[in-house]
Coordinates of C-alpha atoms and ligand atoms in Angstrom, one line a residue:
X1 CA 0.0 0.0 0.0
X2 CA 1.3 3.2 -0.9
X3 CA 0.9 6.1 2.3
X4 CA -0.7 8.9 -0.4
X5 CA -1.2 11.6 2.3
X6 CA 2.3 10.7 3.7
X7 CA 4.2 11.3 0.8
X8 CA 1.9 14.2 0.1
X9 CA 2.5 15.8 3.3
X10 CA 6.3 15.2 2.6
X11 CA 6.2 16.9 -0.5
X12 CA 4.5 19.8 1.3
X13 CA 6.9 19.8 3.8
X14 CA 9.7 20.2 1.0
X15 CA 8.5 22.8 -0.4
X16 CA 7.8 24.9 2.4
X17 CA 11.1 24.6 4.4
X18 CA 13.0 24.4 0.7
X19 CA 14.6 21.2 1.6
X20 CA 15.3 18.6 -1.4
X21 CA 14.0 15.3 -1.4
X22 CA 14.8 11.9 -2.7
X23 CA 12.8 10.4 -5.3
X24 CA 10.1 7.7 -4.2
X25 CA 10.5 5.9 -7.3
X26 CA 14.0 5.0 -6.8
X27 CA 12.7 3.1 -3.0
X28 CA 9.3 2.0 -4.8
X29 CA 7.3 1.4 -7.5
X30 CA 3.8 3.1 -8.0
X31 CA 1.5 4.1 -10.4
X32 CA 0.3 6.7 -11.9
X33 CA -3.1 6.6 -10.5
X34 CA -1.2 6.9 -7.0
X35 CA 0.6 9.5 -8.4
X36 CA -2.5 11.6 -9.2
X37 CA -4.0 10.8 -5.8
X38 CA -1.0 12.0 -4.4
X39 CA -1.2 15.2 -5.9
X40 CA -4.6 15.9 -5.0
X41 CA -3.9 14.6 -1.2
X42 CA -0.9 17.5 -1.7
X43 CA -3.3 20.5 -3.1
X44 CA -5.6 19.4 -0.3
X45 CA -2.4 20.9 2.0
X46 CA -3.1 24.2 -0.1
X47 CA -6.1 24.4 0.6
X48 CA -5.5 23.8 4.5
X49 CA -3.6 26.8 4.5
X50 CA -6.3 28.7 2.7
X51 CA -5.4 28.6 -0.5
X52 CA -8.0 28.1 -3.7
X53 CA -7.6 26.0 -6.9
X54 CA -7.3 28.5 -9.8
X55 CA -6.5 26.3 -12.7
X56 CA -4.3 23.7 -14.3
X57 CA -0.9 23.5 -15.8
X58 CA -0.2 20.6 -18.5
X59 CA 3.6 19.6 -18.7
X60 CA 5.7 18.0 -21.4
X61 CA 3.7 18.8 -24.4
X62 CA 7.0 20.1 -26.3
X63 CA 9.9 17.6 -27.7
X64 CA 12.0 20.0 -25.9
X65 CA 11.0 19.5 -22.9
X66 CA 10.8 15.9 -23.0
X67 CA 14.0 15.7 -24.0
X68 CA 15.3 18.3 -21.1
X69 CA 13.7 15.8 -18.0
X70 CA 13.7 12.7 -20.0
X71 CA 10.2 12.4 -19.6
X72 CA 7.6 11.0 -22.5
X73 CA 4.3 11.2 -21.2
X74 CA 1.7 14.3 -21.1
X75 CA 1.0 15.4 -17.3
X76 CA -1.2 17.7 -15.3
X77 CA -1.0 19.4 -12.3
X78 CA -2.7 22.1 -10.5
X79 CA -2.6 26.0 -9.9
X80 CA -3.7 27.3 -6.4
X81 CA -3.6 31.5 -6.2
X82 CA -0.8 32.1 -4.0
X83 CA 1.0 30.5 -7.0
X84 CA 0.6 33.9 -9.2
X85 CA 3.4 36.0 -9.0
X86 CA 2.7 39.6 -9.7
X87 CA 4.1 43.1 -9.4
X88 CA 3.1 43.1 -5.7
X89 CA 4.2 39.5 -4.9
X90 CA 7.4 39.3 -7.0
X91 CA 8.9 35.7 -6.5
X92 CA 10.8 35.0 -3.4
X93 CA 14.4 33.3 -4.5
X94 CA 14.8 32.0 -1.0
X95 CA 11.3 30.5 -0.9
X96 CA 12.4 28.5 -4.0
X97 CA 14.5 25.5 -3.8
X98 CA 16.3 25.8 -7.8
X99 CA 13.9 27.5 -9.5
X100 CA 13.5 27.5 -13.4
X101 CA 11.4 30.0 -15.9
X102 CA 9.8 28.7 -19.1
X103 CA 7.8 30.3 -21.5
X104 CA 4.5 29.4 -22.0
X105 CA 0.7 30.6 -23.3
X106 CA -2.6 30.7 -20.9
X107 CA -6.3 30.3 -21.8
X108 CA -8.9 31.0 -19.6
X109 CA -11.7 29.1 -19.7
X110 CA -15.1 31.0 -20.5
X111 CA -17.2 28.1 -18.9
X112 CA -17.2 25.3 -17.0
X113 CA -15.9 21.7 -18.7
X114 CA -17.3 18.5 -17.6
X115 CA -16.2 16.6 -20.0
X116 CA -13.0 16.0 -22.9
X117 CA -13.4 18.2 -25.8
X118 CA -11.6 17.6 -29.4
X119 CA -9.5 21.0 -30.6
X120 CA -12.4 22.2 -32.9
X121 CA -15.0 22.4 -30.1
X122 CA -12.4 23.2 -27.0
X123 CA -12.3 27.2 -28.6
X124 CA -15.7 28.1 -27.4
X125 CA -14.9 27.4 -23.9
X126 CA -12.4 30.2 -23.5
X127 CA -12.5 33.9 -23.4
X128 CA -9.2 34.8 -23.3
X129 CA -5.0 33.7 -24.1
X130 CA -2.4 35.4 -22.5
X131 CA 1.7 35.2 -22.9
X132 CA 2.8 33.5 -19.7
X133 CA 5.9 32.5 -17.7
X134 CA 5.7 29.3 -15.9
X135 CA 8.2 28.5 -12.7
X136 CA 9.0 25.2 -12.1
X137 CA 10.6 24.2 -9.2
X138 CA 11.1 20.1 -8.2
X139 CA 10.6 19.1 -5.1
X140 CA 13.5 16.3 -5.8
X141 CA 17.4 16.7 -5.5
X142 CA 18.7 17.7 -8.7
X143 CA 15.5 18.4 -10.2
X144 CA 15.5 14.1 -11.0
X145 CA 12.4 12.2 -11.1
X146 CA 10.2 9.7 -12.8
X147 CA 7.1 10.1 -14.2
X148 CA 5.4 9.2 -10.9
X149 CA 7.5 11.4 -9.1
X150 CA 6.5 14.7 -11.2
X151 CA 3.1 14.0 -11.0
X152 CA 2.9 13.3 -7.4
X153 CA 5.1 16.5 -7.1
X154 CA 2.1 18.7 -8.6
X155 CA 4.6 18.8 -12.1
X156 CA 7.2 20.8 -10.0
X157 CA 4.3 23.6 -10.3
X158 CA 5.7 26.6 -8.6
X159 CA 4.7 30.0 -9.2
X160 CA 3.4 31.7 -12.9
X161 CA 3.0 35.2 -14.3
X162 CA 1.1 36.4 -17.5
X163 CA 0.6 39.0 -19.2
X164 CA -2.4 40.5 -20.7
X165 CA -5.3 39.0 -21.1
X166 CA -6.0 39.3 -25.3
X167 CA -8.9 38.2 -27.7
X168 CA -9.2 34.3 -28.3
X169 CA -7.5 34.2 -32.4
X170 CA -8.4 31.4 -34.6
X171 CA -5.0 30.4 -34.8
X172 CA -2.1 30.4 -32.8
X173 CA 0.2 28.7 -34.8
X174 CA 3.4 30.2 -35.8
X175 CA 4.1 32.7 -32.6
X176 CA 7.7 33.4 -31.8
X177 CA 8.1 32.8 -28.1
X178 CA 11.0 34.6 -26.7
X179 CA 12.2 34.4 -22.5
X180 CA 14.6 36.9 -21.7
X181 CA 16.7 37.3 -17.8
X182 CA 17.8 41.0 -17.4
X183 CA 17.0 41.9 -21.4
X184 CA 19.3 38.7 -21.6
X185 CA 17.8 36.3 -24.2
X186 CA 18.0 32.7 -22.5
X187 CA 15.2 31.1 -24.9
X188 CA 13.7 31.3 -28.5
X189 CA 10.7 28.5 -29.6
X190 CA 7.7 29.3 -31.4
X191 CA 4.4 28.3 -30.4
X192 CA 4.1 25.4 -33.1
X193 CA 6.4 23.2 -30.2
X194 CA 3.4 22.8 -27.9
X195 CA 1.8 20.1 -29.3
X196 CA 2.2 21.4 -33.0
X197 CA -0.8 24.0 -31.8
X198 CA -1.5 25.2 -28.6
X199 CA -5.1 24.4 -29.0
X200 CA -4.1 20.8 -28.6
X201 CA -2.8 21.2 -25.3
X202 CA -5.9 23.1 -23.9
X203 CA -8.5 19.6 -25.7
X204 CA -5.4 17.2 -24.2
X205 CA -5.9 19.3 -20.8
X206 CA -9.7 18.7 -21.0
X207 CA -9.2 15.2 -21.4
X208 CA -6.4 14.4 -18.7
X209 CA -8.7 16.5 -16.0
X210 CA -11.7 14.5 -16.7
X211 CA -9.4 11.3 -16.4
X212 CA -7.7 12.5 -13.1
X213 CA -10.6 14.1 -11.3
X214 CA -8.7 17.6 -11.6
X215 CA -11.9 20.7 -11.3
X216 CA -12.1 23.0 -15.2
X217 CA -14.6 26.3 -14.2
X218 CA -15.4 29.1 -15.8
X219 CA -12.4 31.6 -15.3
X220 CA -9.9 29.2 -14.5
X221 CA -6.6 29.1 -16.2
X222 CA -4.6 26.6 -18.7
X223 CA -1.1 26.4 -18.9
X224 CA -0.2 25.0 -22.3
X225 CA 3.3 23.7 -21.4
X226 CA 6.7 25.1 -21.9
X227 CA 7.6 25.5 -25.7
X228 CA 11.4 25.6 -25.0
X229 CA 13.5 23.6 -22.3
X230 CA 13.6 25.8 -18.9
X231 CA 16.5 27.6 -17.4
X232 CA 17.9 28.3 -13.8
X233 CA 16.9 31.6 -12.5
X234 CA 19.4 33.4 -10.2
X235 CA 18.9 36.3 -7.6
X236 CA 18.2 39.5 -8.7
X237 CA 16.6 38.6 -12.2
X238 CA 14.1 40.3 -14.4
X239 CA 12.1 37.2 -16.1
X240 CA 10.2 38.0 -19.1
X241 CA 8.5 36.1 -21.9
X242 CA 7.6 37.7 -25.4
X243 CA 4.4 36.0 -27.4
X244 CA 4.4 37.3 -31.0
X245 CA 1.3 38.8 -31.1
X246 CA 0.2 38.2 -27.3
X247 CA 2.3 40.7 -25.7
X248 CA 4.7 40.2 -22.8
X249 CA 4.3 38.6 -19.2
X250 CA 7.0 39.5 -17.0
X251 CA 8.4 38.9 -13.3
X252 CA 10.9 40.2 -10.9
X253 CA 12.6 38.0 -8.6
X254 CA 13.9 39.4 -5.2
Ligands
LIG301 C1 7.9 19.2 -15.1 C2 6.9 20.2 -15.5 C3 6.9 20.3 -17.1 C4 6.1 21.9 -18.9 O1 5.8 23.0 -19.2 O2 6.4 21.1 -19.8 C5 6.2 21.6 -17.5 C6 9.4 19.7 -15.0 O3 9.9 20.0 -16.1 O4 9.9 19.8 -13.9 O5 5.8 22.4 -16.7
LIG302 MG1 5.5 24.3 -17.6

């Protein structure tokens, strides 16, 4: 029997006092259905502490970022609202344990989704796409894990920024996706690496959700997934992501 809330309270517990953990896979073997019910056992922590479910995030829906963790699978994980990082709640380096920016696109969802949705029908649930900058940040030494391991980990969700909220396009293939530390450019993708279209990874988010239990109502957010690998943020860093078209989200980190 695997101890869900115990490894789920651990993870908490690493995250909070920044203190690296080892991996469970290496000591056991579990699936992915644990996995998932380890992650929700770990938002259920959030929540504790008084914190509120404000969307999803998929993971791994670029070659480049399955290449970067050596990971093959789509994942999902969850976005809770102390997660947004903002002008007024810049990120906190030391609250991180090794921190990493990627660039990535939001939708928000215009109504509630019960149920998986194919790419043509998933554009009339959302009212708005945003440039955004995820922040990743494993809860496991050296940023190592297995699939299991991520999920259970909440897909090293950390912390995400966007930028402004624009009209829904037909299209958003094609974008140039550029992240940049202190004017610095550290990553260049376009948009066609998520999944070939971003759209994709919003129907592929609809149907992992519905498979894993994970809530989709009106006004929450969508993380598409990275479309370049991610890259170690140090102190005293201006984080920014450019979407051709989308304008910029951007971050400081104190
Ligand atoms: C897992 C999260 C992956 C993405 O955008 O592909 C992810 C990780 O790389 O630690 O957020
Ligand atoms: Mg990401």
């Amino acid at each position: 029997m695997i101890p869900h809330n115990q490894w789920a309270k651990a993870l908490h517990q690493s995250a909070r006092a920044q203190q690296p953990r080892n991996q469970f896979s290496t000591q056991h073997t579990y699936t992915l259905d644990d996995a998932y019910r380890i992650q929700h056992a770990l938002i259920q922590e959030r929540i504790g502490e008084g914190h509120t479910i404000v969307g999803v995030k998929m993971g791994f829906t670029s070659v480049a970022k399955m290449k970067q963790m050596g990971v093959e699978d789509m994942i999902i994980g969850q976005l809770t609202d102390d997660m947004q990082i903002t002008s007024k709640t810049p990120l906190v380096r030391s609250q991180c344990i090794h921190p990493r920016a990627e660039p990535e696109i939001a939708f928000r969802l215009s109504q509630d989704i019960t149920s998986p949705l194919s790419v043509e029908d998933v554009l009339t649930f959302v009212d708005g796409v945003a440039s955004a900058i995820e922040v990743i940040d494993s809860r496991y030494e050296n940023f190592k894990f297995s699939l299991e391991d991520v999920v259970a980990d909440n897909c090293s969700s950390c912390g995400f920024a966007l930028g402004p909220w624009c009209e829904v396009p037909l299209g958003l293939n094609g974008l140039d996706m550029v992240q940049s530390f202190d004017n610095r450019l550290v990553a260049e993708g376009t948009s066609d690496a998520i999944l070939d279209n971003p759209f994709e990874a919003l129907a592929a988010a609809t149907r992992l959700a519905h498979q894993y239990g994970l809530p989709l109502k009106k006004g929450m957010i969508v993380l598409a997934g990275a479309a370049t690998a991610a890259h170690f943020i140090d102190a005293s860093e201006n984080v920014e992501v450019t979407v051709d078209g989308l304008g910029s989200a951007h971050f400081e980190v104190v």
